Amino acid sequence: MGNNNDTIKNRTFDAIVIGSGISGGWAAKELTEKGLKTLVLERGRDVKHLVDYPTTNMNPWEFEHRGQMPLEVQKENPIASRCYIFKEDAAHFVVKDNEHPYVQEKPFDWIRGYQVGGKSLLWARQTQRWSDFDFEGPARDGFAVDWPIRYKDIAPWYSYVEKFAGISGNKDGIPTLPDGEFLPALELSCVENYFKETVSKNYNDRHVIYARCAHITEPQPIHMEQGRAQCQNRSLCQRGCPFGGYFSSNATTIPWAQKTGNMTLRPDSVVHSIIYDESKKRATGVRVIDAKTKDVIEYYAKIIFVNAAAFNTTLILLNSTSNRFPNGLGNDSGLLGKYAAFHNYRARVSGEYDGFADKTTDGRRPTSAYIPRFRNVYKQETDFLRGYASGFSAGRSLKTNSEGFGRDLKKNLQAKDWGPWYVGSHMMGETIPKETNYLSLDKSKKDEWDIPLLNISISYDDNDEKMVKDYISQLTEMFTKAGFTNIKSNDSKQAPGLDIHEMGGARMGKDPNTSLLNQWNQMHLCKNVFVTDGACMTSTSTQNPSLTYMALTARAADYAVSEMKKGQL
Amino acid sequence: MKITRRAALRQCLIITVGAALIPSCMQDKSKPAIALKHLKLDGDEEKLVTEVCETIIPATDTPGAKDTFTHLFVLRMVDDMYPKEEQDQFVKGMKEFDKLSEKKYDKSFVEASPAQREELLANIINNDTNDVSADVAAFLKTMKKLTVQGYMSSKYYLSNVRVYKLVPGKFYGCIPVTSLSEKGPSI
């Protein structure tokens, strides 16, 4: 650095990782720990743990607009403004609409975080494992293509990443949601526990559990070694945590990789494409555009991990054209960009409960309760495929009475009368990946780095519509049986994307003719390129996907390095 | 672990950016005390907004709107959160409202006594269909909404009435309401 030494040698590494979010951070950690000199490319700015969390210790009254974004900013950013994270305390971690435009062939709210750590700073930290009910879904129900792996392949890697990340949970013994390596759970509220009991009384196959989450509820030596401390239940995670209480790349994998001495982190590096060498029949490096100077720089490595977040990963692969691969890297099948999917988060059901009038909660909690998928688990039982999981929470607060003005109003605002318990749930529906839901490169429009804009063409289908209706009717029934009152449901009809669980584009599979990646997340047709972020997902299941990306990444890195050592890569 | 936590906190304190709320000191007739981007208010008009805030939430044995800088929050929000048409209506309603005071008491709202201010507001709020234009009604509706929001999110309110804790520590899922201190639950 500084002496502008531009020899090829200085731009050559053992490995390159594109992206520093949840999966890129893990790739960086695993590869550097195994001794590989690794270049981590991040298109956004650097965000250092503790140092670059400007709002983390601000009180509500210290925000000029008490959290709201000014109208002008909202008008300039209609997409970002639809995301719950785009508030005064964390908007600086969300990509503004004009920073990296894309084409919406159909409406899609693409929420992104361009900085070191990516969206790992902002995620909802829910970490439920997949089971074979998920991995076997496409094969059983005849959609997409069969996953090349099963639960047994990934189970040890779930354990591996859980121990390091720190996952809080209960061992619930539910076949659809395998138990993991858990730190103690936080408490459920009275009404959450009550609902759990009534649901298991009324249904054999439905469960309400504590939602497993990436929070350190009881630090282990491995967490202290990372410099992280116990979660203090601030529930201000999206600002960056001064305790390192939740898992983010910034607090966890990136500093860990840094400590090995093997990582070179280069922020402000927009990856244009992966360079393919036709004589060597392998990728030799990546072409980077400096985000600020717009200089084109090439970096070289033996292996490349693509972790740019699902749709940007697909964009890079589509843009990596050569004589051998005129339609994008490894894309003989023509499937690159196709079968993109997401989670259906459209519906909510809420209500009130009059019981436990003498009880309440105190403090905040960074997670909630969770209802694993119960629809179509053991057999097909509805007129739609697959099913949905649900978040559930029940809490209580003081009533706000703003009647009158003057002394009366003031007295009303200072009164401490308890309101009822509020209960609420939201759906997390599996969507069926389809060839007609696809990503492509726009033919004419380019971004400021001379890279084609991503064209997104994704929409709901009839299966999704039926699932929304079923979720509303089933949760309403479960709430009714629990004696909840004032039950209301809402279908927001929000466009796909706000779930921030976009997946697919370069799916895994057994056959190069029907998939891009093999069982090791390795490109079938370009063996030294690995894709371990959301782009690899063959199907979506219902679980929040980040934990699965972490496990797939650690597993793929282990495979890649062992193949390298055997001289196979 | 304690040391880690303290170290972490110390590092954060260094970088914490507190938004500075500067109280209005000298209220010159022509010069407003707060820099606004869209609204064009002179010092008198700003004072009018301030006193309407204070009439909505007056200082008693506890702080009122002015003590909690709620009037500055109200101005900031009207300036940054409302579309131009609504801002124009706010200003129009505000000017008309002041005229109602002139008409009734022969003095501006700011010059009127606290009792007169209260009376005027009570009359309008209690008979909001009579005599009051849509502009005045909109002005007062916005004033009330923002004053309540500002007061309830002020440092005073969140430290003394409903206690906000930046670092709550333990979460309690099910405790008797009676076990809470007089201050109630922390939020």
Short mmCIF file of N, CA and C in Angstrom, two decimals, chain A residues 178-293:
data_model
loop_
_atom_site.label_atom_id
_atom_site.label_comp_id
_atom_site.label_asym_id
_atom_site.label_seq_id
_atom_site.Cartn_x
_atom_site.Cartn_y
_atom_site.Cartn_z
N PRO A 178 -34.21 -29.27 13.06
CA PRO A 178 -33.24 -29.98 13.91
C PRO A 178 -32.60 -29.07 14.97
N ASP A 179 -32.32 -29.67 16.11
CA ASP A 179 -31.64 -28.93 17.18
C ASP A 179 -30.18 -28.70 16.81
N GLY A 180 -29.57 -27.71 17.46
CA GLY A 180 -28.17 -27.41 17.17
C GLY A 180 -27.36 -27.20 18.42
N GLU A 181 -26.29 -26.46 18.27
CA GLU A 181 -25.36 -26.16 19.38
C GLU A 181 -25.82 -24.85 19.99
N PHE A 182 -26.58 -24.95 21.06
CA PHE A 182 -27.25 -23.75 21.53
C PHE A 182 -26.69 -23.18 22.83
N LEU A 183 -26.63 -21.86 22.86
CA LEU A 183 -26.46 -21.12 24.11
C LEU A 183 -27.87 -20.97 24.70
N PRO A 184 -27.97 -20.62 25.99
CA PRO A 184 -29.32 -20.58 26.60
C PRO A 184 -30.28 -19.67 25.84
N ALA A 185 -31.56 -20.06 25.90
CA ALA A 185 -32.60 -19.25 25.28
C ALA A 185 -32.96 -18.08 26.20
N LEU A 186 -33.47 -17.02 25.63
CA LEU A 186 -34.07 -15.95 26.43
C LEU A 186 -35.49 -16.39 26.78
N GLU A 187 -36.13 -15.63 27.64
CA GLU A 187 -37.47 -16.04 28.09
C GLU A 187 -38.52 -15.76 27.02
N LEU A 188 -39.50 -16.66 26.97
CA LEU A 188 -40.72 -16.34 26.23
C LEU A 188 -41.61 -15.56 27.20
N SER A 189 -42.51 -14.77 26.64
CA SER A 189 -43.42 -14.02 27.51
C SER A 189 -44.55 -14.93 27.97
N CYS A 190 -45.30 -14.48 28.99
CA CYS A 190 -46.40 -15.31 29.53
C CYS A 190 -47.33 -15.76 28.42
N VAL A 191 -47.69 -14.84 27.55
CA VAL A 191 -48.69 -15.16 26.54
C VAL A 191 -48.10 -16.02 25.43
N GLU A 192 -46.80 -15.86 25.17
CA GLU A 192 -46.15 -16.77 24.21
C GLU A 192 -46.15 -18.20 24.76
N ASN A 193 -45.84 -18.34 26.04
CA ASN A 193 -45.87 -19.68 26.65
C ASN A 193 -47.28 -20.25 26.67
N TYR A 194 -48.23 -19.38 26.95
CA TYR A 194 -49.64 -19.81 26.97
C TYR A 194 -50.06 -20.29 25.57
N PHE A 195 -49.67 -19.53 24.55
CA PHE A 195 -50.01 -19.90 23.17
C PHE A 195 -49.35 -21.23 22.79
N LYS A 196 -48.11 -21.38 23.22
CA LYS A 196 -47.38 -22.64 22.98
C LYS A 196 -48.18 -23.82 23.53
N GLU A 197 -48.70 -23.65 24.75
CA GLU A 197 -49.48 -24.73 25.37
C GLU A 197 -50.78 -24.99 24.62
N THR A 198 -51.50 -23.92 24.28
CA THR A 198 -52.79 -24.14 23.63
C THR A 198 -52.59 -24.76 22.24
N VAL A 199 -51.54 -24.35 21.55
CA VAL A 199 -51.30 -24.92 20.22
C VAL A 199 -50.98 -26.40 20.33
N SER A 200 -50.14 -26.79 21.29
CA SER A 200 -49.83 -28.22 21.36
C SER A 200 -51.02 -29.02 21.88
N LYS A 201 -51.91 -28.37 22.62
CA LYS A 201 -53.12 -29.06 23.06
C LYS A 201 -54.07 -29.28 21.87
N ASN A 202 -54.14 -28.29 20.99
CA ASN A 202 -55.12 -28.33 19.90
C ASN A 202 -54.62 -29.01 18.63
N TYR A 203 -53.32 -29.11 18.47
CA TYR A 203 -52.77 -29.66 17.22
C TYR A 203 -51.63 -30.61 17.55
N ASN A 204 -51.63 -31.77 16.89
CA ASN A 204 -50.55 -32.73 17.13
C ASN A 204 -49.24 -32.28 16.50
N ASP A 205 -49.36 -31.57 15.39
CA ASP A 205 -48.18 -31.36 14.54
C ASP A 205 -47.75 -29.89 14.50
N ARG A 206 -48.27 -29.10 15.38
CA ARG A 206 -47.87 -27.68 15.35
C ARG A 206 -47.16 -27.31 16.65
N HIS A 207 -46.12 -26.53 16.51
CA HIS A 207 -45.30 -26.19 17.67
C HIS A 207 -45.02 -24.70 17.71
N VAL A 208 -44.98 -24.17 18.91
CA VAL A 208 -44.52 -22.79 19.10
C VAL A 208 -43.25 -22.88 19.92
N ILE A 209 -42.16 -22.38 19.37
CA ILE A 209 -40.89 -22.48 20.09
C ILE A 209 -40.23 -21.10 20.17
N TYR A 210 -39.19 -21.03 20.97
CA TYR A 210 -38.34 -19.85 21.02
C TYR A 210 -37.53 -19.82 19.72
N ALA A 211 -37.55 -18.69 19.03
CA ALA A 211 -36.86 -18.58 17.75
C ALA A 211 -35.35 -18.53 17.99
N ARG A 212 -34.65 -19.48 17.42
CA ARG A 212 -33.19 -19.53 17.58
C ARG A 212 -32.57 -18.31 16.88
N CYS A 213 -31.61 -17.71 17.55
CA CYS A 213 -31.07 -16.46 17.00
C CYS A 213 -29.59 -16.34 17.30
N ALA A 214 -28.89 -15.54 16.50
CA ALA A 214 -27.43 -15.43 16.60
C ALA A 214 -27.04 -14.38 17.64
N HIS A 215 -27.39 -14.67 18.90
CA HIS A 215 -27.06 -13.76 20.00
C HIS A 215 -26.31 -14.53 21.07
N ILE A 216 -25.29 -13.90 21.62
CA ILE A 216 -24.51 -14.56 22.66
C ILE A 216 -25.21 -14.33 24.00
N THR A 217 -25.95 -15.35 24.43
CA THR A 217 -26.65 -15.22 25.70
C THR A 217 -25.79 -15.69 26.86
N GLU A 218 -24.74 -16.43 26.55
CA GLU A 218 -23.79 -16.86 27.59
C GLU A 218 -22.45 -17.09 26.88
N PRO A 219 -21.57 -16.09 26.96
CA PRO A 219 -20.34 -16.15 26.16
C PRO A 219 -19.49 -17.37 26.51
N GLN A 220 -18.99 -18.02 25.49
CA GLN A 220 -18.06 -19.13 25.66
C GLN A 220 -16.66 -18.60 25.35
N PRO A 221 -15.63 -19.37 25.74
CA PRO A 221 -14.25 -18.89 25.46
C PRO A 221 -14.04 -18.47 24.00
N ILE A 222 -14.65 -19.20 23.07
CA ILE A 222 -14.45 -18.87 21.65
C ILE A 222 -15.00 -17.47 21.32
N HIS A 223 -16.05 -17.07 22.02
CA HIS A 223 -16.62 -15.74 21.77
C HIS A 223 -15.76 -14.64 22.39
N MET A 224 -15.25 -14.94 23.59
CA MET A 224 -14.37 -13.96 24.23
C MET A 224 -13.09 -13.78 23.42
N GLU A 225 -12.65 -14.88 22.83
CA GLU A 225 -11.46 -14.80 21.98
C GLU A 225 -11.71 -13.88 20.78
N GLN A 226 -12.94 -13.79 20.38
CA GLN A 226 -13.30 -12.88 19.28
C GLN A 226 -13.48 -11.44 19.77
N GLY A 227 -13.39 -11.26 21.10
CA GLY A 227 -13.61 -9.92 21.65
C GLY A 227 -15.08 -9.57 21.77
N ARG A 228 -15.92 -10.60 21.79
CA ARG A 228 -17.36 -10.34 21.87
C ARG A 228 -17.87 -10.64 23.27
N ALA A 229 -18.90 -9.95 23.66
CA ALA A 229 -19.43 -10.10 25.02
C ALA A 229 -20.92 -10.46 24.96
N GLN A 230 -21.48 -10.65 26.13
CA GLN A 230 -22.87 -11.08 26.21
C GLN A 230 -23.84 -10.04 25.64
N CYS A 231 -24.82 -10.54 24.92
CA CYS A 231 -25.88 -9.68 24.39
C CYS A 231 -26.60 -9.00 25.56
N GLN A 232 -26.80 -7.70 25.46
CA GLN A 232 -27.43 -6.92 26.54
C GLN A 232 -28.89 -6.59 26.24
N ASN A 233 -29.46 -7.28 25.25
CA ASN A 233 -30.87 -7.08 24.91
C ASN A 233 -31.21 -5.64 24.58
N ARG A 234 -30.29 -4.96 23.91
CA ARG A 234 -30.58 -3.58 23.50
C ARG A 234 -31.60 -3.56 22.36
N SER A 235 -31.57 -4.61 21.54
CA SER A 235 -32.42 -4.65 20.34
C SER A 235 -32.21 -3.42 19.45
N LEU A 236 -30.96 -3.01 19.38
CA LEU A 236 -30.59 -1.90 18.48
C LEU A 236 -29.57 -2.43 17.48
N CYS A 237 -29.69 -3.72 17.17
CA CYS A 237 -28.65 -4.45 16.43
C CYS A 237 -28.26 -3.77 15.12
N GLN A 238 -29.25 -3.24 14.40
CA GLN A 238 -29.00 -2.69 13.07
C GLN A 238 -28.02 -1.51 13.08
N ARG A 239 -27.73 -0.99 14.28
CA ARG A 239 -26.76 0.12 14.35
C ARG A 239 -25.32 -0.39 14.43
N GLY A 240 -25.15 -1.70 14.59
CA GLY A 240 -23.84 -2.26 14.93
C GLY A 240 -23.78 -2.35 16.44
N CYS A 241 -23.26 -3.47 16.96
CA CYS A 241 -23.35 -3.69 18.42
C CYS A 241 -22.01 -3.45 19.10
N PRO A 242 -21.99 -2.56 20.11
CA PRO A 242 -20.74 -2.29 20.84
C PRO A 242 -20.27 -3.49 21.66
N PHE A 243 -21.17 -4.44 21.93
CA PHE A 243 -20.79 -5.62 22.69
C PHE A 243 -20.41 -6.79 21.77
N GLY A 244 -20.68 -6.63 20.48
CA GLY A 244 -20.53 -7.79 19.60
C GLY A 244 -21.51 -8.88 20.02
N GLY A 245 -22.66 -8.47 20.54
CA GLY A 245 -23.62 -9.41 21.10
C GLY A 245 -24.30 -10.29 20.07
N TYR A 246 -24.38 -9.81 18.83
CA TYR A 246 -24.95 -10.66 17.78
C TYR A 246 -23.88 -10.92 16.73
N PHE A 247 -24.13 -11.91 15.90
CA PHE A 247 -23.16 -12.24 14.87
C PHE A 247 -23.24 -11.25 13.72
N SER A 248 -22.13 -10.64 13.40
CA SER A 248 -21.99 -9.90 12.14
C SER A 248 -20.59 -10.22 11.63
N SER A 249 -20.37 -10.07 10.34
CA SER A 249 -19.01 -10.26 9.82
C SER A 249 -18.06 -9.29 10.51
N ASN A 250 -18.56 -8.06 10.73
CA ASN A 250 -17.70 -7.01 11.29
C ASN A 250 -17.17 -7.35 12.67
N ALA A 251 -18.04 -7.97 13.50
CA ALA A 251 -17.63 -8.27 14.88
C ALA A 251 -16.93 -9.61 14.97
N THR A 252 -17.07 -10.44 13.95
CA THR A 252 -16.75 -11.84 14.13
C THR A 252 -15.75 -12.36 13.09
N THR A 253 -16.21 -12.66 11.90
CA THR A 253 -15.34 -13.37 10.94
C THR A 253 -14.25 -12.48 10.35
N ILE A 254 -14.58 -11.22 10.05
CA ILE A 254 -13.58 -10.35 9.40
C ILE A 254 -12.40 -10.06 10.34
N PRO A 255 -12.64 -9.64 11.60
CA PRO A 255 -11.48 -9.45 12.49
C PRO A 255 -10.72 -10.75 12.74
N TRP A 256 -11.43 -11.86 12.74
CA TRP A 256 -10.78 -13.16 12.93
C TRP A 256 -9.85 -13.46 11.76
N ALA A 257 -10.33 -13.21 10.57
CA ALA A 257 -9.49 -13.43 9.38
C ALA A 257 -8.30 -12.47 9.39
N GLN A 258 -8.58 -11.24 9.81
CA GLN A 258 -7.52 -10.23 9.88
C GLN A 258 -6.38 -10.69 10.79
N LYS A 259 -6.77 -11.29 11.91
CA LYS A 259 -5.78 -11.72 12.90
C LYS A 259 -4.84 -12.80 12.38
N THR A 260 -5.28 -13.55 11.39
CA THR A 260 -4.39 -14.60 10.85
C THR A 260 -3.21 -13.99 10.10
N GLY A 261 -3.34 -12.73 9.72
CA GLY A 261 -2.28 -12.10 8.92
C GLY A 261 -2.35 -12.49 7.45
N ASN A 262 -3.35 -13.27 7.11
CA ASN A 262 -3.44 -13.75 5.72
C ASN A 262 -4.47 -13.00 4.87
N MET A 263 -5.17 -12.06 5.48
CA MET A 263 -6.23 -11.39 4.72
C MET A 263 -5.80 -10.01 4.25
N THR A 264 -6.12 -9.72 3.01
CA THR A 264 -6.04 -8.36 2.49
C THR A 264 -7.46 -7.95 2.18
N LEU A 265 -7.92 -6.91 2.83
CA LEU A 265 -9.29 -6.45 2.61
C LEU A 265 -9.24 -5.22 1.74
N ARG A 266 -10.00 -5.26 0.63
CA ARG A 266 -10.00 -4.10 -0.26
C ARG A 266 -11.44 -3.60 -0.43
N PRO A 267 -11.83 -2.58 0.35
CA PRO A 267 -13.15 -1.98 0.16
C PRO A 267 -13.18 -1.18 -1.14
N ASP A 268 -14.33 -0.61 -1.47
CA ASP A 268 -14.49 0.22 -2.67
C ASP A 268 -14.06 -0.51 -3.94
N SER A 269 -14.29 -1.82 -3.97
CA SER A 269 -13.87 -2.63 -5.11
C SER A 269 -15.09 -3.30 -5.74
N VAL A 270 -15.55 -2.72 -6.84
CA VAL A 270 -16.71 -3.29 -7.53
C VAL A 270 -16.19 -4.36 -8.50
N VAL A 271 -16.66 -5.58 -8.32
CA VAL A 271 -16.20 -6.64 -9.23
C VAL A 271 -16.98 -6.57 -10.54
N HIS A 272 -16.23 -6.44 -11.61
CA HIS A 272 -16.82 -6.38 -12.94
C HIS A 272 -17.12 -7.78 -13.46
N SER A 273 -16.13 -8.67 -13.33
CA SER A 273 -16.29 -10.02 -13.86
C SER A 273 -15.18 -10.92 -13.36
N ILE A 274 -15.39 -12.19 -13.58
CA ILE A 274 -14.36 -13.18 -13.28
C ILE A 274 -13.64 -13.49 -14.59
N ILE A 275 -12.31 -13.54 -14.50
CA ILE A 275 -11.51 -13.74 -15.72
C ILE A 275 -11.33 -15.23 -15.96
N TYR A 276 -11.68 -15.68 -17.15
CA TYR A 276 -11.57 -17.10 -17.49
C TYR A 276 -10.46 -17.29 -18.52
N ASP A 277 -9.59 -18.23 -18.24
CA ASP A 277 -8.48 -18.52 -19.16
C ASP A 277 -8.80 -19.79 -19.93
N GLU A 278 -8.99 -19.63 -21.24
CA GLU A 278 -9.46 -20.76 -22.04
C GLU A 278 -8.43 -21.86 -22.18
N SER A 279 -7.15 -21.47 -22.16
CA SER A 279 -6.14 -22.52 -22.31
C SER A 279 -6.01 -23.32 -21.01
N LYS A 280 -6.12 -22.61 -19.89
CA LYS A 280 -6.01 -23.32 -18.60
C LYS A 280 -7.33 -23.94 -18.18
N LYS A 281 -8.40 -23.54 -18.85
CA LYS A 281 -9.75 -24.03 -18.51
C LYS A 281 -10.12 -23.76 -17.05
N ARG A 282 -9.75 -22.60 -16.60
CA ARG A 282 -10.09 -22.23 -15.22
C ARG A 282 -10.16 -20.72 -15.11
N ALA A 283 -10.73 -20.28 -14.02
CA ALA A 283 -10.74 -18.84 -13.74
C ALA A 283 -9.37 -18.47 -13.19
N THR A 284 -8.87 -17.35 -13.63
CA THR A 284 -7.54 -16.95 -13.15
C THR A 284 -7.60 -15.76 -12.20
N GLY A 285 -8.72 -15.06 -12.18
CA GLY A 285 -8.78 -13.91 -11.30
C GLY A 285 -10.06 -13.13 -11.49
N VAL A 286 -10.08 -11.92 -11.00
CA VAL A 286 -11.26 -11.08 -11.16
C VAL A 286 -10.86 -9.69 -11.64
N ARG A 287 -11.78 -9.08 -12.35
CA ARG A 287 -11.57 -7.72 -12.84
C ARG A 287 -12.35 -6.79 -11.91
N VAL A 288 -11.64 -5.83 -11.33
CA VAL A 288 -12.25 -4.95 -10.35
C VAL A 288 -12.27 -3.52 -10.88
N ILE A 289 -13.36 -2.82 -10.62
CA ILE A 289 -13.39 -1.38 -10.90
C ILE A 289 -13.33 -0.68 -9.55
N ASP A 290 -12.35 0.16 -9.37
CA ASP A 290 -12.29 0.92 -8.12
C ASP A 290 -13.52 1.83 -8.06
N ALA A 291 -14.29 1.69 -6.98
CA ALA A 291 -15.57 2.40 -6.89
C ALA A 291 -15.38 3.91 -6.99
N LYS A 292 -14.25 4.40 -6.54
CA LYS A 292 -14.06 5.84 -6.52
C LYS A 292 -13.30 6.36 -7.73
N THR A 293 -12.16 5.71 -8.02
CA THR A 293 -11.34 6.23 -9.12
C THR A 293 -11.79 5.68 -10.47
#
